[in-house]
PDB file of C-alpha atoms in Angstrom:
ATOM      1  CA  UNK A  30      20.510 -21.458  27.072  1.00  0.00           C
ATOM      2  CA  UNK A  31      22.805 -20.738  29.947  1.00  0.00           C
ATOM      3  CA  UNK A  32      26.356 -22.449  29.009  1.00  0.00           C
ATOM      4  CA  UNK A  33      27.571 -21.596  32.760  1.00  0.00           C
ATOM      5  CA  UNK A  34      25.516 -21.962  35.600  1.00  0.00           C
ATOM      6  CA  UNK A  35      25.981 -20.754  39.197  1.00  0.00           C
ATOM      7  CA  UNK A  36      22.511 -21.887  41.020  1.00  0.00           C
ATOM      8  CA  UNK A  37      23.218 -19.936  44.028  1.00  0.00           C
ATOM      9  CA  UNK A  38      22.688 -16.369  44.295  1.00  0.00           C
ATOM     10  CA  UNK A  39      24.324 -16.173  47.662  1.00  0.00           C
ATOM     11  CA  UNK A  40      26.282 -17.810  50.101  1.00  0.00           C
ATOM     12  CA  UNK A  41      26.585 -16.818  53.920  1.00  0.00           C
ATOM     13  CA  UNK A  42      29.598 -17.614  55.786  1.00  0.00           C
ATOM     14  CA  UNK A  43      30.968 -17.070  59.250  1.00  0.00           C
ATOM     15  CA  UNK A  44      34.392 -15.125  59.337  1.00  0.00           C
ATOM     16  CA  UNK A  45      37.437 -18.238  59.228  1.00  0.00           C
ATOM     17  CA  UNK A  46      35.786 -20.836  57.700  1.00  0.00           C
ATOM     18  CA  UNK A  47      35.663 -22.428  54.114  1.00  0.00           C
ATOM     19  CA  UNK A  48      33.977 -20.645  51.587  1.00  0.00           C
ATOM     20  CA  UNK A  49      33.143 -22.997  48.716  1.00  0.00           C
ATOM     21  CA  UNK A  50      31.329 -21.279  45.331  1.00  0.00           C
ATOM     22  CA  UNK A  51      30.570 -23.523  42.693  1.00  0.00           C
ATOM     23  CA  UNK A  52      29.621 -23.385  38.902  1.00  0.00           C
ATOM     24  CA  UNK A  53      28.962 -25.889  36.362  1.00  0.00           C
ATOM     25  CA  UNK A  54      29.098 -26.279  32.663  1.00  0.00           C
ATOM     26  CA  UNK A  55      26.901 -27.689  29.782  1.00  0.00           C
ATOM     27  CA  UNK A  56      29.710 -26.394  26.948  1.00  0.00           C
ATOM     28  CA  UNK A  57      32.508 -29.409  26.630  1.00  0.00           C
ATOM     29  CA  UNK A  58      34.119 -27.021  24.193  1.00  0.00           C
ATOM     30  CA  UNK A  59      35.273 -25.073  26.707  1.00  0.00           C
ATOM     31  CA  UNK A  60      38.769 -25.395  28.132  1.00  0.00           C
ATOM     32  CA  UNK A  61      39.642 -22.419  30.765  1.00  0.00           C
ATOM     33  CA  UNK A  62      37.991 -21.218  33.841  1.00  0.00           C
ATOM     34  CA  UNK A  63      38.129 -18.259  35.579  1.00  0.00           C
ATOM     35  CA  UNK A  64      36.854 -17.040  38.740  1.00  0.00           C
ATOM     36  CA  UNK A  65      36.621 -13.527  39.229  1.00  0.00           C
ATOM     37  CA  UNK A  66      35.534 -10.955  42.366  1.00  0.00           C
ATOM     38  CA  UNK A  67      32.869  -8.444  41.229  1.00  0.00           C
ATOM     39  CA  UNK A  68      31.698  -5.008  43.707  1.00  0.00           C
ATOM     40  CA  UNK A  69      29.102  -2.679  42.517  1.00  0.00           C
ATOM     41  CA  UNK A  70      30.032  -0.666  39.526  1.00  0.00           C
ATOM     42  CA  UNK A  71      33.990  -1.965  39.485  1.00  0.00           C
ATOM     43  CA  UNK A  72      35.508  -4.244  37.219  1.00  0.00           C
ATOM     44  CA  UNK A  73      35.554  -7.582  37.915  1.00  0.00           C
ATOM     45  CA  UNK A  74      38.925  -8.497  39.661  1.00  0.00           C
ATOM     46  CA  UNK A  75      40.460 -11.591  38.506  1.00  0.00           C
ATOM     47  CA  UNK A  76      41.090 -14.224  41.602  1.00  0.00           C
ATOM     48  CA  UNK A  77      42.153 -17.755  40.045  1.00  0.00           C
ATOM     49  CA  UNK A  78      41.852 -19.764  37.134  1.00  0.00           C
ATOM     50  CA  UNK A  79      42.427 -23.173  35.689  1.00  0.00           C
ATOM     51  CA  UNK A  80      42.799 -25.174  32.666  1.00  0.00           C
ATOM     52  CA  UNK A  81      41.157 -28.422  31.328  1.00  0.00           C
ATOM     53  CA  UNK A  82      44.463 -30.326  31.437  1.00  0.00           C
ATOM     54  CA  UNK A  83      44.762 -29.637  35.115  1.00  0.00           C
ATOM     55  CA  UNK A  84      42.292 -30.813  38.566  1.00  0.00           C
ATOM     56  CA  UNK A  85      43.415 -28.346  40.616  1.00  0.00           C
ATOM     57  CA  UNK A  86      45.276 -25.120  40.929  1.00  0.00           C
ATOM     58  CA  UNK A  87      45.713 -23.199  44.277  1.00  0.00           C
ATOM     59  CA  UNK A  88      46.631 -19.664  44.987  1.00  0.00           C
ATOM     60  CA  UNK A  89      46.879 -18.653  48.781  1.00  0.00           C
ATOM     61  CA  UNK A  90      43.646 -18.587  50.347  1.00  0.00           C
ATOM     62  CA  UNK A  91      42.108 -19.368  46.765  1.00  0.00           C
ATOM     63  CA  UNK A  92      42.051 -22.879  45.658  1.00  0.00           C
ATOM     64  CA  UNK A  93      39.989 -23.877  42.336  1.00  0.00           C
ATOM     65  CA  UNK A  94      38.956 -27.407  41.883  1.00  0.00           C
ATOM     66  CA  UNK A  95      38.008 -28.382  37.899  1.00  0.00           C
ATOM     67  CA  UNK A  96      35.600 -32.251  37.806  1.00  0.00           C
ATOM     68  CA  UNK A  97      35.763 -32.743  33.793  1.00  0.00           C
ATOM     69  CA  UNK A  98      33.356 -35.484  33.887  1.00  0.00           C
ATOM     70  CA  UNK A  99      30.627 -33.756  35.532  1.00  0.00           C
ATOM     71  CA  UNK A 100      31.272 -30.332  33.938  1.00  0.00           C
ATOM     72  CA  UNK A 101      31.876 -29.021  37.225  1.00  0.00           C
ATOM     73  CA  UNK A 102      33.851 -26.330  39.259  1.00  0.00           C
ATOM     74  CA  UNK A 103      34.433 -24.979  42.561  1.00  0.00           C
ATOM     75  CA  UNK A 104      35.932 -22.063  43.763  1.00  0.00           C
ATOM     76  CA  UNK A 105      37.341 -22.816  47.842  1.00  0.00           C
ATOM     77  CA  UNK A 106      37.949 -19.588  50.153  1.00  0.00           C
ATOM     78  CA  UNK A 107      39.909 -20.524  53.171  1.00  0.00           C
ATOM     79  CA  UNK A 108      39.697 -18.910  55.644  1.00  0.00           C
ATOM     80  CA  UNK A 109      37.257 -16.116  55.006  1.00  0.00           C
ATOM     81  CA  UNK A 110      37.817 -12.886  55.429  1.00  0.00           C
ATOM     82  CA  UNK A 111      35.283 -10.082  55.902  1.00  0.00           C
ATOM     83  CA  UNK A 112      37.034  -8.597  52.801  1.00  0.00           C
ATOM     84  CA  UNK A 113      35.514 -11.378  50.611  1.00  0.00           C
ATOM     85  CA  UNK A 114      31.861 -10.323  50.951  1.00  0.00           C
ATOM     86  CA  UNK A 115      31.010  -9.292  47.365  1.00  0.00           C
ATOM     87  CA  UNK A 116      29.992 -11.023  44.487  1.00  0.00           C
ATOM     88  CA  UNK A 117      31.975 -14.186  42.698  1.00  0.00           C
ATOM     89  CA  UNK A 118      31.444 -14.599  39.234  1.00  0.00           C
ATOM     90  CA  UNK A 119      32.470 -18.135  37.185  1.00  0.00           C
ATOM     91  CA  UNK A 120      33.198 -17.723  33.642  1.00  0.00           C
ATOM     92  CA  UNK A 121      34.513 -20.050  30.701  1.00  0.00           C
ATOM     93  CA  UNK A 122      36.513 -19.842  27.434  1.00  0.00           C
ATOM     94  CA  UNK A 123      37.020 -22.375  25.042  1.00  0.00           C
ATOM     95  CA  UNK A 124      39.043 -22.202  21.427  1.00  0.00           C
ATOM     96  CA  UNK A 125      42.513 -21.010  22.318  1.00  0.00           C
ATOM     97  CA  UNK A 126      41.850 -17.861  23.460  1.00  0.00           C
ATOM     98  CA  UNK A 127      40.439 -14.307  22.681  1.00  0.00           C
ATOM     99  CA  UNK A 128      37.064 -15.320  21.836  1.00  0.00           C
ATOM    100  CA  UNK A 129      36.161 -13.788  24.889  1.00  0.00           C
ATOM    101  CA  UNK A 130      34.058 -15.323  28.365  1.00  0.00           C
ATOM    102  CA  UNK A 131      30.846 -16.454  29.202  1.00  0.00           C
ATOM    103  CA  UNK A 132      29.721 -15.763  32.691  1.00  0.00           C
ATOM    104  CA  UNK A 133      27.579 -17.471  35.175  1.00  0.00           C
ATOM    105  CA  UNK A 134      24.873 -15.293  37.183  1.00  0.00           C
ATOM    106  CA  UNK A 135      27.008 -14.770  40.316  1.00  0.00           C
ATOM    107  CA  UNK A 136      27.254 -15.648  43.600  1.00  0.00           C
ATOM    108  CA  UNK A 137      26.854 -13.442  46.770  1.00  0.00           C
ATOM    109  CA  UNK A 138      29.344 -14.290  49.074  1.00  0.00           C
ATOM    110  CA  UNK A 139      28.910 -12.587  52.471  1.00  0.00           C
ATOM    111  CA  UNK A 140      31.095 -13.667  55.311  1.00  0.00           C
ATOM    112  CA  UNK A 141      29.490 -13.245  58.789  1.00  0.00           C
ATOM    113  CA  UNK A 142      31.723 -11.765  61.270  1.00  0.00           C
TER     114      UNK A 142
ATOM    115  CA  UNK B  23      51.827  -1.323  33.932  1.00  0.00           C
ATOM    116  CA  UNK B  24      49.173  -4.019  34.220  1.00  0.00           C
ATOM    117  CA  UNK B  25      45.966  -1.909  34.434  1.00  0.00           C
ATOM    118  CA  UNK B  26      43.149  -1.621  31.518  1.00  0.00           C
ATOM    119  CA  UNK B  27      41.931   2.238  31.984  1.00  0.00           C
ATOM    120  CA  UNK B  28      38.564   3.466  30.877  1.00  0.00           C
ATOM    121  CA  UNK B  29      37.434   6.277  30.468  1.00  0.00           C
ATOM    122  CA  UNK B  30      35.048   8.300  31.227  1.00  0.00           C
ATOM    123  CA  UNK B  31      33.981   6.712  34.181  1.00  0.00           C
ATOM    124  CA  UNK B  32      30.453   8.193  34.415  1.00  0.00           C
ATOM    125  CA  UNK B  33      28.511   9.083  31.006  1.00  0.00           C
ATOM    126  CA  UNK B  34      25.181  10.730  30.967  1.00  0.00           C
ATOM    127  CA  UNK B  35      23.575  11.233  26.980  1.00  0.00           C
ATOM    128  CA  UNK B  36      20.599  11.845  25.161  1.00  0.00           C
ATOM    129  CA  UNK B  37      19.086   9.612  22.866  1.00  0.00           C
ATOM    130  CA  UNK B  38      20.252  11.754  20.219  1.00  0.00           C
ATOM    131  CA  UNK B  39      24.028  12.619  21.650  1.00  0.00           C
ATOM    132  CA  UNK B  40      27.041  10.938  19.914  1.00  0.00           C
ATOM    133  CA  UNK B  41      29.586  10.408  22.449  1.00  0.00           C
ATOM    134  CA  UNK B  42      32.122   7.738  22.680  1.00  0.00           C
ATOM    135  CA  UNK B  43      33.684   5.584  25.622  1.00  0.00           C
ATOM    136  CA  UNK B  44      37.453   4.803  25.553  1.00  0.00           C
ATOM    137  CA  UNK B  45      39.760   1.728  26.762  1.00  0.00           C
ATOM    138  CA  UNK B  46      43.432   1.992  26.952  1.00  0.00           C
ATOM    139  CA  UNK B  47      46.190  -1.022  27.947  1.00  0.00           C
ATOM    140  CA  UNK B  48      49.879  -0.637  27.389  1.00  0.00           C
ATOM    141  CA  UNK B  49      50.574  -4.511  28.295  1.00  0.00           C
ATOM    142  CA  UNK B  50      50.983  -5.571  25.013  1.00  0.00           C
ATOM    143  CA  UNK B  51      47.897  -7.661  24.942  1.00  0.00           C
ATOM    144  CA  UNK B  52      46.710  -8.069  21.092  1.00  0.00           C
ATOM    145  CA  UNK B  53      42.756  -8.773  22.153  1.00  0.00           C
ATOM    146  CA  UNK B  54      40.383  -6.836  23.528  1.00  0.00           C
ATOM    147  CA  UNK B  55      37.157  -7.179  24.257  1.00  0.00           C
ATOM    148  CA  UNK B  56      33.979  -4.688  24.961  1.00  0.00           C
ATOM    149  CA  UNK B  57      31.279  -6.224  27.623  1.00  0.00           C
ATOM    150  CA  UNK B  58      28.028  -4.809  28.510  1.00  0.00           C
ATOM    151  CA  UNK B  59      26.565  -5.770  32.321  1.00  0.00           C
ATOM    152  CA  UNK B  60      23.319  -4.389  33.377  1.00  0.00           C
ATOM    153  CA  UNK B  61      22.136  -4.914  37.406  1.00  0.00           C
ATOM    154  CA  UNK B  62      22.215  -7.734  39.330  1.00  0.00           C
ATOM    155  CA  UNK B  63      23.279  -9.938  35.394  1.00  0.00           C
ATOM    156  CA  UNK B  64      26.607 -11.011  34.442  1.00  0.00           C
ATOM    157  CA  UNK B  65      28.879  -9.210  32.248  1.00  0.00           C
ATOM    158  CA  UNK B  66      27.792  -9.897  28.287  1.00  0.00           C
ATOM    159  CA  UNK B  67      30.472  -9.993  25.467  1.00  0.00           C
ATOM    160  CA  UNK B  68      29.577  -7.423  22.783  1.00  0.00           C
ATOM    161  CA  UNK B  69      32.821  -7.593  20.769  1.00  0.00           C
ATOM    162  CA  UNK B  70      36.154  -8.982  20.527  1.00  0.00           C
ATOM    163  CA  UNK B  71      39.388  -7.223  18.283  1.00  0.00           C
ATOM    164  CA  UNK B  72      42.112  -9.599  17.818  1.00  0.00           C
ATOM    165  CA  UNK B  73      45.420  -7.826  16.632  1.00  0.00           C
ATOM    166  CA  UNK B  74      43.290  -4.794  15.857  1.00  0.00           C
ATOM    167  CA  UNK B  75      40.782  -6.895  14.043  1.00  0.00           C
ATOM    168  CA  UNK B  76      37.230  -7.402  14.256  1.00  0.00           C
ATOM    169  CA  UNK B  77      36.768 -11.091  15.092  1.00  0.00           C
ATOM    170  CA  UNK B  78      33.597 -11.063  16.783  1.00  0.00           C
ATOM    171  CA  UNK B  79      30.683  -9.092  17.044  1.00  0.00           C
ATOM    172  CA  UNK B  80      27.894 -10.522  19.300  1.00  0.00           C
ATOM    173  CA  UNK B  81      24.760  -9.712  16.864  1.00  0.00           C
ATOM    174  CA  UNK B  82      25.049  -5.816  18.407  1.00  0.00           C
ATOM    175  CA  UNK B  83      22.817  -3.007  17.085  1.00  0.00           C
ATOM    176  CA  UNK B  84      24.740  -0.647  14.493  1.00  0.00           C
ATOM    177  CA  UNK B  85      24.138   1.892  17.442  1.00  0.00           C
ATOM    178  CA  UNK B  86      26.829   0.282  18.498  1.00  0.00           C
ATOM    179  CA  UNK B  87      30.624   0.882  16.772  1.00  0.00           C
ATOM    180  CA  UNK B  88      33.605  -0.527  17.856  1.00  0.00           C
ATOM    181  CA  UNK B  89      37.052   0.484  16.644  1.00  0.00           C
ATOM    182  CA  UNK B  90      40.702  -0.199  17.478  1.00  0.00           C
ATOM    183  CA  UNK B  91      42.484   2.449  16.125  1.00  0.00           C
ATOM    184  CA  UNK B  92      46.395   0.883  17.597  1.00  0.00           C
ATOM    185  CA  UNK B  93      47.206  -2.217  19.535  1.00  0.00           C
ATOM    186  CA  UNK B  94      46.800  -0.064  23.031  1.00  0.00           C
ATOM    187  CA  UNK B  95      43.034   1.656  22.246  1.00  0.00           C
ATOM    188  CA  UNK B  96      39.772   0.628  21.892  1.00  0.00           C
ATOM    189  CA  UNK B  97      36.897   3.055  21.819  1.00  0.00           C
ATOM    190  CA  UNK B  98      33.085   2.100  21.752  1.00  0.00           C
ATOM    191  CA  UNK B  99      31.320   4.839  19.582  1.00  0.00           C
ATOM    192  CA  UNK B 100      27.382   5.435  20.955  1.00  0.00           C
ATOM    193  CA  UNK B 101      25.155   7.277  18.813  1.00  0.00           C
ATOM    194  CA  UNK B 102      21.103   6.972  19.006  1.00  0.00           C
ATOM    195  CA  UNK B 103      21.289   5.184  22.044  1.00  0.00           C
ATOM    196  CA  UNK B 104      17.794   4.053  23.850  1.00  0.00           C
ATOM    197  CA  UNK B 105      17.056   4.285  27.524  1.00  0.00           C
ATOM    198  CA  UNK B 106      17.472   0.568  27.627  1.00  0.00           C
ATOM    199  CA  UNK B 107      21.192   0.661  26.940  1.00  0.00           C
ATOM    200  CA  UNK B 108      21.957   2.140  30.403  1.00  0.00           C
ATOM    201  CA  UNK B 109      24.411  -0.260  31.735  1.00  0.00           C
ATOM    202  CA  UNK B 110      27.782  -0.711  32.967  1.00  0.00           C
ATOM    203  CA  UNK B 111      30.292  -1.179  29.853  1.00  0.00           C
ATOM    204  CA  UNK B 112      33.574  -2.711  30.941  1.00  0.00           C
ATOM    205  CA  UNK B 113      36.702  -3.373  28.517  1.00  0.00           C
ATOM    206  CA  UNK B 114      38.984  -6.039  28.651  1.00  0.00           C
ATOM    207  CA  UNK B 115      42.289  -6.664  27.093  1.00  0.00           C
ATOM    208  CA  UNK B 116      44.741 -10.240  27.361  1.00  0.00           C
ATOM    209  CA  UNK B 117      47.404 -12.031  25.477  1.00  0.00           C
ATOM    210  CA  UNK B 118      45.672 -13.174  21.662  1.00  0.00           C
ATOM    211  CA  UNK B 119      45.715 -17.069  21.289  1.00  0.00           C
ATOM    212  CA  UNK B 120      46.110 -16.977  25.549  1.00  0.00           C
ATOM    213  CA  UNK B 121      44.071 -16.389  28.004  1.00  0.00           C
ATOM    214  CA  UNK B 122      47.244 -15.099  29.915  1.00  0.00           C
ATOM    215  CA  UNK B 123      46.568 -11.879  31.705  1.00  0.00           C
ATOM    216  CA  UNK B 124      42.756 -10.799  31.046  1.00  0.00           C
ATOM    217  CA  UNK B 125      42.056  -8.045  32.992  1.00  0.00           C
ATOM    218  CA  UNK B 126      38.945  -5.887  32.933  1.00  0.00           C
ATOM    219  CA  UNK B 127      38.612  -2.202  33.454  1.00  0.00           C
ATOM    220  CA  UNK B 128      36.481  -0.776  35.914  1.00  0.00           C
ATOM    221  CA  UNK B 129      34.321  -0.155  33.641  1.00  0.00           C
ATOM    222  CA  UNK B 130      32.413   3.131  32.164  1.00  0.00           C
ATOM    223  CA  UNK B 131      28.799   3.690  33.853  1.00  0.00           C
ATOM    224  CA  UNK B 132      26.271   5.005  31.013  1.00  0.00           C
ATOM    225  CA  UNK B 133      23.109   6.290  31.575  1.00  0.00           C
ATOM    226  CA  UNK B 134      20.821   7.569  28.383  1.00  0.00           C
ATOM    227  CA  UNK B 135      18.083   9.541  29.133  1.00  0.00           C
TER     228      UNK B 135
END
């Protein structure tokens, strides 16, 4: 049973517009959200996160939007860059901390140029 | 210093080799955590040390053996390993009872042959 769902694989997007990734949740236990940046055989990079109490939380280019009610997130990418082709992963914590993250199944990002 | 460093970053064994990966942090983070991604899949939690603890082990086989010998290391000890376990193993560390700060390594590449 997949506690963190991103239903698109990939997302194509032409260089300066809005990227938007999203992710949803079936867990209601859990109460952080990360979004992180993944390329072949790295670590994944850690972009932006946010907490249950909050709706928002923006970070340059990288704004995260958190819908409690529907169990939803979205990561927003504005404007794309050709340097944010890779993959976007969503994951989610939930008991106060160090009981590590579930992941969703990624998203492709490529941006067009 | 705000990396997590593993080492090595390539790893090639046979099924019968004992050989162990390593995961180093010196940002005072008191949990760390061992994932286990394979292609094209998200990034799997195996196990979680909380101040150099065992607090969660994700039903892994005994071929499997975590340890935390100080606050800054955790190594991942493979022995008997089957061909199936070829995957991408990336440690994480971040502030216990926080998610402040989790940051992943880039992540040891294992082949087993």
């Amino acid at each position: 049973d997949q506690q963190v769902k991103q239903n698109s694989p990939s997302l194509s997007v032409q260089e300066g517009r809005i990227s938007i990734l999203n992710c949803d949740y079936t867990n209601s236990m859990f109460d952080y959200f990360l979004w992180y940046k993944k390329y072949p055989a790295e670590g994944p990079t850690f972009l932006i996160s946010i907490s249950s109490i909050k709706d928002k939380n923006e970070d340059g280019r990288f704004t995260v939007f958190l819908n409690k009610s529907a169990k939803h997130l979205s990561l927003h990418i504005v404007p794309s860059q050709p340097g944010d082709s890779a993959v976007y992963f969503c994951a989610a914590s939930g008991g106060g901390g160090a009981d590590g993250l579930t992941f969703g199944k990624g998203t492709h990002l490529i941006i067009q140029p | 210093d705000t990396e997590v460093t593993q080492t090595p970053k390539h790893l090639v064994m046979g099924m019968t080799n004992k050989k162990s990966l390593k995961c180093e942090q010196h940002m005072g983070h008191r949990a760390m955590y061992w994932y286990k991604q394979k292609a094209k899949k998200p990034p799997e939690l195996m196990f979680v040390y909380s101040y150099e603890k065992l607090s969660i082990n994700e039903s892994v086989p005994s071929r499997f053996s975590p340890e935390c010998p100080n606050s800054s290391l955790l190594n991942l000890h493979l022995h008997a390993l089957q061909p199936e376990d070829s995957a991408l193993y990336l440690c994480a560390s971040s502030l216990a009872g926080d998610y402040g700060g989790y940051t992943f390594g880039s992540g040891t590449r294992l082949t087993v042959v």
